[in-house]
Short mmCIF file of C-alpha atoms in Angstrom, two decimals:
data_model
loop_
_atom_site.label_atom_id
_atom_site.label_comp_id
_atom_site.label_asym_id
_atom_site.label_seq_id
_atom_site.Cartn_x
_atom_site.Cartn_y
_atom_site.Cartn_z
CA MET A 1 112.39 -28.43 2.88
CA THR A 2 113.33 -31.01 0.26
CA PRO A 3 113.06 -34.79 0.65
CA LEU A 4 116.83 -35.09 0.84
CA GLU A 5 117.03 -32.36 3.49
CA LEU A 6 114.50 -34.35 5.49
CA ARG A 7 116.59 -37.47 4.98
CA ALA A 8 119.65 -35.72 6.43
CA ASP A 9 117.72 -35.15 9.66
CA VAL A 10 116.88 -38.85 10.19
CA PRO A 11 119.74 -40.55 12.10
CA ALA A 12 118.67 -44.09 11.14
CA LEU A 13 119.10 -43.34 7.43
CA GLN A 14 122.72 -42.32 7.54
CA ASP A 15 124.43 -45.74 7.54
CA GLN A 16 121.87 -48.18 6.07
CA VAL A 17 119.70 -48.49 2.97
CA TYR A 18 116.34 -48.39 4.67
CA LEU A 19 113.32 -49.52 2.63
CA ASN A 20 110.75 -50.66 5.19
CA TYR A 21 108.49 -47.62 5.67
CA GLY A 22 105.38 -49.74 5.20
CA ALA A 23 106.20 -51.20 8.63
CA HIS A 24 108.04 -48.40 10.43
CA GLY A 25 109.29 -44.98 9.39
CA PRO A 26 112.36 -43.83 11.34
CA SER A 27 111.82 -40.36 12.81
CA PRO A 28 113.83 -37.19 12.18
CA ARG A 29 115.50 -35.65 15.20
CA TYR A 30 112.98 -32.84 15.64
CA VAL A 31 110.05 -35.28 15.84
CA VAL A 32 111.75 -37.12 18.70
CA ASP A 33 112.81 -33.80 20.23
CA ALA A 34 109.21 -32.52 20.20
CA ALA A 35 108.10 -35.55 22.21
CA ASP A 36 111.05 -35.30 24.61
CA GLU A 37 110.50 -31.58 25.19
CA PHE A 38 106.83 -32.12 25.92
CA VAL A 39 107.56 -34.88 28.45
CA GLN A 40 110.13 -32.72 30.23
CA ASP A 41 107.80 -29.74 30.34
CA HIS A 42 104.88 -31.90 31.49
CA GLU A 43 106.86 -33.63 34.25
CA TYR A 44 109.27 -30.90 35.38
CA ARG A 45 107.33 -27.64 35.02
CA SER A 46 103.58 -28.05 34.50
CA PRO A 47 102.88 -29.63 37.95
CA ILE A 48 104.20 -26.44 39.57
CA GLU A 49 103.56 -23.72 37.00
CA SER A 50 100.17 -24.77 35.65
CA ASP A 51 98.03 -27.91 35.49
CA PRO A 52 99.43 -31.11 33.91
CA TYR A 53 95.94 -32.18 32.85
CA GLU A 54 95.22 -28.86 31.18
CA ARG A 55 98.64 -28.93 29.48
CA ALA A 56 97.99 -32.46 28.19
CA PHE A 57 94.50 -31.64 26.93
CA GLN A 58 95.81 -28.57 25.12
CA ALA A 59 98.39 -30.78 23.40
CA PHE A 60 95.69 -33.24 22.37
CA ASP A 61 93.53 -30.42 21.02
CA ARG A 62 96.37 -29.01 18.90
CA THR A 63 97.19 -32.41 17.44
CA ARG A 64 93.53 -33.19 16.79
CA ALA A 65 93.24 -29.96 14.80
CA THR A 66 96.45 -30.70 12.85
CA VAL A 67 95.34 -34.22 11.98
CA ALA A 68 91.89 -32.98 10.93
CA ALA A 69 93.34 -30.40 8.56
CA HIS A 70 95.73 -32.99 7.09
CA VAL A 71 93.01 -35.52 6.27
CA GLY A 72 90.15 -33.18 5.33
CA ALA A 73 88.05 -33.56 8.48
CA ALA A 74 86.76 -31.38 11.30
CA PRO A 75 88.58 -31.59 14.67
CA GLU A 76 85.50 -33.05 16.35
CA GLU A 77 85.65 -35.94 13.85
CA ILE A 78 89.12 -37.02 15.03
CA ALA A 79 89.92 -39.28 17.97
CA LEU A 80 93.54 -39.74 19.02
CA THR A 81 94.36 -43.41 19.43
CA GLU A 82 97.38 -45.61 20.01
CA SER A 83 97.35 -47.24 16.58
CA THR A 84 95.33 -48.29 13.55
CA THR A 85 94.52 -51.52 15.36
CA ALA A 86 93.17 -49.55 18.31
CA GLY A 87 90.97 -47.51 15.98
CA ILE A 88 89.49 -50.56 14.25
CA ASN A 89 88.88 -52.23 17.61
CA ALA A 90 87.22 -49.06 18.92
CA ILE A 91 84.65 -49.16 16.13
CA ALA A 92 84.17 -52.92 16.42
CA GLY A 93 83.54 -52.56 20.14
CA ALA A 94 81.07 -49.69 19.82
CA ILE A 95 78.43 -51.64 17.91
CA ASP A 96 75.65 -53.58 19.59
CA TRP A 97 76.25 -56.85 17.75
CA GLU A 98 73.70 -59.60 17.46
CA PRO A 99 74.24 -63.23 16.38
CA GLY A 100 73.94 -63.44 12.62
CA ASP A 101 75.24 -59.93 11.96
CA VAL A 102 77.67 -59.85 9.03
CA VAL A 103 81.10 -58.27 8.65
CA VAL A 104 82.85 -58.20 5.27
CA ARG A 105 86.63 -57.94 4.86
CA THR A 106 89.05 -58.88 2.10
CA ASP A 107 91.51 -61.76 2.07
CA ILE A 108 94.52 -59.42 2.09
CA GLU A 109 93.79 -57.29 5.13
CA HIS A 110 96.51 -56.63 7.68
CA PRO A 111 95.99 -58.50 10.99
CA ALA A 112 94.63 -55.18 12.32
CA GLY A 113 91.69 -55.69 9.97
CA ILE A 114 91.30 -59.41 10.69
CA LEU A 115 91.72 -60.09 14.41
CA PRO A 116 88.90 -57.87 15.75
CA TRP A 117 86.43 -59.67 13.48
CA GLN A 118 87.78 -63.09 14.43
CA ARG A 119 86.96 -62.25 18.03
CA LEU A 120 83.41 -61.33 17.06
CA GLU A 121 83.02 -64.64 15.25
CA ARG A 122 83.19 -66.26 18.69
CA GLU A 123 80.05 -64.29 19.56
CA GLY A 124 78.09 -65.45 16.54
CA VAL A 125 78.96 -62.71 14.06
CA GLU A 126 79.44 -63.96 10.50
CA VAL A 127 82.63 -62.80 8.76
CA ARG A 128 82.60 -62.94 4.98
CA VAL A 129 86.06 -62.93 3.41
CA LEU A 130 86.10 -61.43 -0.07
CA GLU A 131 88.77 -62.94 -2.32
CA THR A 132 90.89 -60.51 -4.31
CA GLU A 133 93.10 -60.94 -7.37
CA ASP A 134 96.47 -59.22 -7.69
CA GLY A 135 95.52 -56.87 -4.87
CA ARG A 136 92.28 -55.76 -6.57
CA ILE A 137 88.68 -55.89 -5.41
CA ASP A 138 86.21 -56.95 -8.07
CA ARG A 139 83.23 -54.56 -7.95
CA GLU A 140 80.62 -57.19 -8.77
CA ALA A 141 81.97 -59.61 -6.17
CA PHE A 142 82.12 -56.79 -3.64
CA THR A 143 78.51 -55.78 -4.35
CA GLU A 144 77.39 -59.35 -3.79
CA ALA A 145 79.47 -59.80 -0.62
CA VAL A 146 78.20 -56.68 1.16
CA ARG A 147 74.51 -57.50 0.79
CA GLY A 148 73.03 -57.71 4.27
CA ALA A 149 76.32 -56.74 5.91
CA ARG A 150 76.42 -54.56 8.99
CA VAL A 151 80.06 -53.49 8.63
CA VAL A 152 82.49 -53.53 5.71
CA CYS A 153 86.20 -53.15 6.47
CA PHE A 154 88.91 -52.83 3.81
CA SER A 155 92.28 -51.13 3.25
CA ALA A 156 92.67 -48.02 1.12
CA VAL A 157 96.16 -49.20 0.10
CA THR A 158 96.94 -52.91 0.32
CA TRP A 159 99.93 -53.76 2.47
CA THR A 160 100.61 -56.86 0.36
CA HIS A 161 100.48 -55.44 -3.18
CA GLY A 162 100.74 -51.66 -2.80
CA THR A 163 97.54 -51.21 -4.81
CA TRP A 164 95.03 -48.42 -4.29
CA GLN A 165 91.46 -49.52 -3.85
CA PRO A 166 88.69 -47.29 -5.30
CA VAL A 167 87.71 -46.19 -1.81
CA ALA A 168 84.87 -43.78 -2.62
CA GLU A 169 83.29 -46.22 -5.06
CA LEU A 170 83.44 -49.13 -2.62
CA VAL A 171 82.05 -46.96 0.16
CA ASP A 172 79.09 -46.01 -2.06
CA ILE A 173 78.39 -49.68 -2.82
CA ALA A 174 78.54 -50.60 0.87
CA HIS A 175 76.31 -47.68 1.84
CA ASP A 176 73.76 -48.70 -0.78
CA ALA A 177 73.67 -52.06 1.00
CA GLY A 178 73.09 -50.34 4.34
CA ALA A 179 76.52 -51.18 5.79
CA LEU A 180 78.81 -49.05 7.93
CA THR A 181 82.20 -48.56 6.24
CA LEU A 182 85.52 -48.73 8.08
CA VAL A 183 88.72 -48.05 6.12
CA ASP A 184 92.24 -49.03 7.17
CA ALA A 185 94.28 -46.12 5.77
CA VAL A 186 97.56 -46.58 7.62
CA GLN A 187 99.59 -46.83 4.39
CA VAL A 188 98.30 -43.47 3.08
CA PRO A 189 99.28 -40.51 5.29
CA GLY A 190 102.80 -39.36 4.57
CA GLN A 191 103.05 -40.76 1.05
CA SER A 192 99.82 -39.60 -0.65
CA PRO A 193 97.18 -36.89 -0.18
CA MET A 194 94.31 -38.02 1.99
CA ASP A 195 90.84 -36.47 2.06
CA VAL A 196 88.29 -38.43 4.05
CA SER A 197 85.49 -36.13 2.89
CA GLU A 198 86.06 -37.37 -0.67
CA TRP A 199 86.04 -40.99 0.45
CA GLY A 200 82.74 -40.69 2.30
CA ALA A 201 83.58 -43.52 4.71
CA ASP A 202 81.95 -43.67 8.12
CA ALA A 203 85.27 -44.29 9.88
CA VAL A 204 88.93 -44.30 8.88
CA ALA A 205 91.75 -45.64 11.08
CA ALA A 206 95.40 -44.72 10.59
CA ALA A 207 98.65 -43.93 12.40
CA GLY A 208 101.75 -41.80 12.02
CA HIS A 209 104.61 -44.23 12.62
CA LYS A 210 105.00 -45.31 8.98
CA TRP A 211 105.21 -42.83 6.09
CA LEU A 212 104.73 -39.78 8.31
CA LEU A 213 107.90 -40.74 10.22
CA GLY A 214 106.23 -40.25 13.59
CA LEU A 215 106.50 -42.26 16.79
CA TRP A 216 104.74 -45.45 17.82
CA GLY A 217 101.59 -44.60 19.77
CA GLY A 218 100.52 -41.73 17.52
CA GLY A 219 97.39 -43.18 15.93
CA PHE A 220 94.17 -41.47 14.94
CA LEU A 221 90.61 -42.37 14.05
CA TYR A 222 88.26 -40.36 11.87
CA VAL A 223 84.55 -40.89 12.53
CA ASP A 224 81.87 -39.04 10.62
CA ARG A 225 80.16 -36.78 13.14
CA ALA A 226 76.66 -38.13 12.45
CA VAL A 227 77.89 -41.71 12.74
CA ALA A 228 79.89 -41.12 15.92
CA ASP A 229 76.86 -40.03 17.87
CA ARG A 230 75.17 -43.38 17.10
CA LEU A 231 78.07 -45.45 18.45
CA GLU A 232 78.64 -46.33 22.11
CA PRO A 233 82.22 -47.32 22.96
CA ARG A 234 82.61 -50.05 25.56
CA THR A 235 85.69 -48.40 27.04
CA VAL A 236 84.82 -45.16 28.78
CA GLY A 237 86.91 -42.58 30.63
CA TYR A 238 86.92 -38.89 31.42
CA ARG A 239 88.10 -37.91 27.93
CA SER A 240 85.23 -39.82 26.32
CA VAL A 241 82.38 -38.16 28.21
CA GLU A 242 80.98 -34.65 28.50
CA GLU A 243 81.15 -34.43 32.31
CA PRO A 244 83.18 -37.10 34.13
CA THR A 245 81.70 -36.33 37.55
CA ALA A 246 78.06 -36.25 36.49
CA GLU A 247 75.72 -38.71 38.17
CA ARG A 248 74.97 -40.22 34.75
CA PHE A 249 77.51 -39.70 32.02
CA GLU A 250 76.89 -38.67 28.45
CA TYR A 251 79.32 -39.58 25.70
CA ALA A 252 81.29 -36.69 24.28
CA THR A 253 79.96 -35.35 21.02
CA GLY A 254 81.77 -36.64 17.97
CA ALA A 255 84.85 -38.82 17.73
CA ARG A 256 86.32 -37.78 21.08
CA ARG A 257 84.06 -40.39 22.70
CA PHE A 258 86.64 -42.94 21.48
CA GLU A 259 89.39 -41.40 23.61
CA VAL A 260 89.65 -42.69 27.17
CA GLY A 261 91.91 -41.37 29.93
CA SER A 262 95.46 -40.45 30.93
CA ALA A 263 97.31 -41.44 27.78
CA ASN A 264 100.78 -39.98 27.24
CA PRO A 265 100.42 -37.02 24.84
CA ALA A 266 104.06 -37.26 23.68
CA PRO A 267 103.46 -39.55 20.66
CA HIS A 268 100.69 -37.22 19.50
CA VAL A 269 102.86 -34.16 20.02
CA ALA A 270 105.36 -35.97 17.77
CA LEU A 271 102.57 -36.77 15.31
CA ARG A 272 101.78 -33.07 15.00
CA GLU A 273 105.45 -32.31 14.35
CA ALA A 274 105.66 -35.14 11.81
CA ILE A 275 102.62 -33.89 9.88
CA GLU A 276 103.96 -30.35 9.83
CA THR A 277 107.30 -31.67 8.56
CA VAL A 278 105.71 -33.68 5.75
CA GLU A 279 103.59 -30.69 4.79
CA SER A 280 106.70 -28.49 4.68
CA VAL A 281 108.16 -30.88 2.09
CA GLY A 282 104.80 -31.09 0.27
CA ILE A 283 102.75 -34.25 0.01
CA GLN A 284 102.53 -33.90 -3.78
CA THR A 285 106.32 -33.58 -3.93
CA ILE A 286 106.67 -36.72 -1.81
CA GLU A 287 104.16 -38.67 -3.88
CA ALA A 288 105.80 -37.69 -7.16
CA ARG A 289 109.28 -38.65 -5.96
CA ILE A 290 108.04 -41.99 -4.62
CA SER A 291 106.48 -42.65 -8.02
CA ARG A 292 109.76 -41.95 -9.84
CA LEU A 293 111.77 -44.17 -7.50
CA THR A 294 109.33 -47.08 -7.52
CA THR A 295 109.12 -46.92 -11.32
CA ARG A 296 112.90 -47.22 -11.42
CA LEU A 297 112.69 -50.21 -9.08
CA ALA A 298 109.89 -51.95 -10.99
CA GLU A 299 111.68 -51.53 -14.30
CA GLY A 300 114.49 -53.67 -12.91
CA ILE A 301 112.18 -56.51 -11.80
CA PRO A 302 110.70 -59.03 -14.26
CA ASP A 303 106.96 -58.42 -14.57
CA ASP A 304 106.14 -61.97 -13.52
CA ARG A 305 107.97 -61.39 -10.24
CA LEU A 306 105.97 -58.28 -9.31
CA LEU A 307 102.93 -59.03 -7.15
CA GLY A 308 101.53 -55.57 -7.73
CA PRO A 309 101.23 -53.49 -10.91
CA SER A 310 104.21 -53.03 -13.22
CA ASN A 311 103.61 -49.29 -12.80
CA PRO A 312 103.58 -49.04 -8.99
CA GLU A 313 100.75 -47.03 -7.45
CA THR A 314 102.42 -46.44 -4.08
CA GLY A 315 105.77 -46.87 -2.40
CA LEU A 316 105.02 -50.52 -1.61
CA VAL A 317 106.53 -52.98 -4.09
CA ALA A 318 106.14 -56.71 -3.41
CA ILE A 319 108.47 -59.11 -5.20
CA ASP A 320 108.09 -62.86 -5.61
CA VAL A 321 111.22 -64.71 -4.50
CA ALA A 322 111.77 -68.36 -3.64
CA GLU A 323 112.73 -67.88 0.02
CA PRO A 324 111.64 -64.44 1.32
CA GLU A 325 113.11 -64.76 4.81
CA THR A 326 116.46 -65.86 3.40
CA THR A 327 116.46 -62.99 0.92
CA VAL A 328 115.62 -60.46 3.64
CA GLN A 329 118.47 -61.71 5.79
CA ARG A 330 120.93 -61.69 2.88
CA LEU A 331 119.99 -58.09 2.08
CA ALA A 332 120.31 -57.15 5.75
CA ASP A 333 123.83 -58.57 5.74
CA ASP A 334 124.46 -56.21 2.81
CA GLY A 335 123.15 -53.22 4.77
CA ILE A 336 119.71 -53.12 3.13
CA VAL A 337 116.51 -53.23 5.23
CA VAL A 338 113.39 -54.70 3.61
CA ARG A 339 110.81 -57.17 4.96
CA ALA A 340 109.22 -60.51 4.17
CA LEU A 341 105.46 -60.80 3.67
CA PRO A 342 104.39 -64.28 4.88
CA PRO A 343 100.75 -63.92 3.68
CA VAL A 344 101.85 -63.68 0.03
CA ASP A 345 105.29 -65.34 0.29
CA ALA A 346 107.17 -62.31 -1.03
CA VAL A 347 109.68 -59.61 -0.17
CA ARG A 348 108.32 -56.08 0.16
CA VAL A 349 110.42 -53.03 -0.65
CA SER A 350 108.92 -49.79 0.76
CA VAL A 351 110.32 -46.76 -1.03
CA HIS A 352 109.96 -43.28 0.48
CA ALA A 353 110.78 -39.89 -1.00
CA VAL A 354 113.80 -39.76 1.32
CA ASN A 355 115.38 -42.66 -0.57
CA THR A 356 117.72 -42.14 -3.52
CA GLU A 357 118.21 -43.51 -7.02
CA SER A 358 121.50 -45.10 -5.98
CA GLU A 359 119.74 -46.97 -3.16
CA VAL A 360 117.16 -48.33 -5.59
CA ASP A 361 119.95 -49.49 -7.88
CA ARG A 362 121.74 -51.12 -4.97
CA VAL A 363 118.60 -53.05 -4.01
CA LEU A 364 118.19 -54.25 -7.59
CA ALA A 365 121.77 -55.45 -7.67
CA SER A 366 121.34 -57.31 -4.39
CA LEU A 367 118.07 -58.90 -5.51
CA GLU A 368 119.49 -60.09 -8.84
CA PRO A 369 120.39 -63.63 -7.62
CA ASP A 370 116.73 -64.18 -6.63
CA LEU A 371 115.24 -62.95 -9.88
#
């Protein structure tokens, strides 16, 4: 399958110029169909022909294996979650915090990487906010900030600047300081290769409803197997324990302890279909096409208006304009979907491999009055 063949299968892309994949990736028909078919089978046939619980657990197992292979993990290192936010909260809630413990995050994290730590501040946890410059983490400042920290949380790809952080290097620095590392990777799967074994992080949270073009609710959490067995989630259900009816429960081995109970498998059935679709196109093919299209876009924007690098590193391109919300609405009136970024007062254009050169040119023409 080619990127443009994939595009032809996405109904939402037929009448609009859609460039907001960093927020939501519209699904192709067969991803939605996979979810619908599972729900119908689960509700209409499995109660009579088999066991709806067994059918659901089999679906979870298949998706867990697909996700693991896609991100370079073992199936027992993958928990299926609702979202990236759910994954970050799961880790934050599984640590026995004490007043004075330290969490480090950057100043450009998504709210998913901010709000859980703000809650812990109310319990006496110190949150250190590391300032960045142009979407970059300074190594020396990072080394200083993580001293004495219990947890370090940062994004692999910044949602504000589209910059790649040196994940493996930062993880090594944090580990040298004795900190647990939690990476928000939601902007990675579907647009770039992802191998958590190369990163070395203790936990990585992500989801499939952006660049993978999956459904909302199809999140996943990688947890290193040795680390998982030291964590005790506060939310417990029959999927998170070895034997639900035992007199005293034991957490399930590995990341499955972060799963809970009767969640709807449909979004994760769709996630499996979405990953298989992206892999049929080829993640390297997708990454290379995104690079060509974002280069074309950046070449039409004055360098001083680009918040990120002049040679974009991902499909996320943030552009400085005087009134972002006004610009977004004007482009919407012209049939172009982008988004405003209030934290950095900019417009963000998210370019996927399913976009075209003519769409990039159309965006540039529409943005010209603001540049």
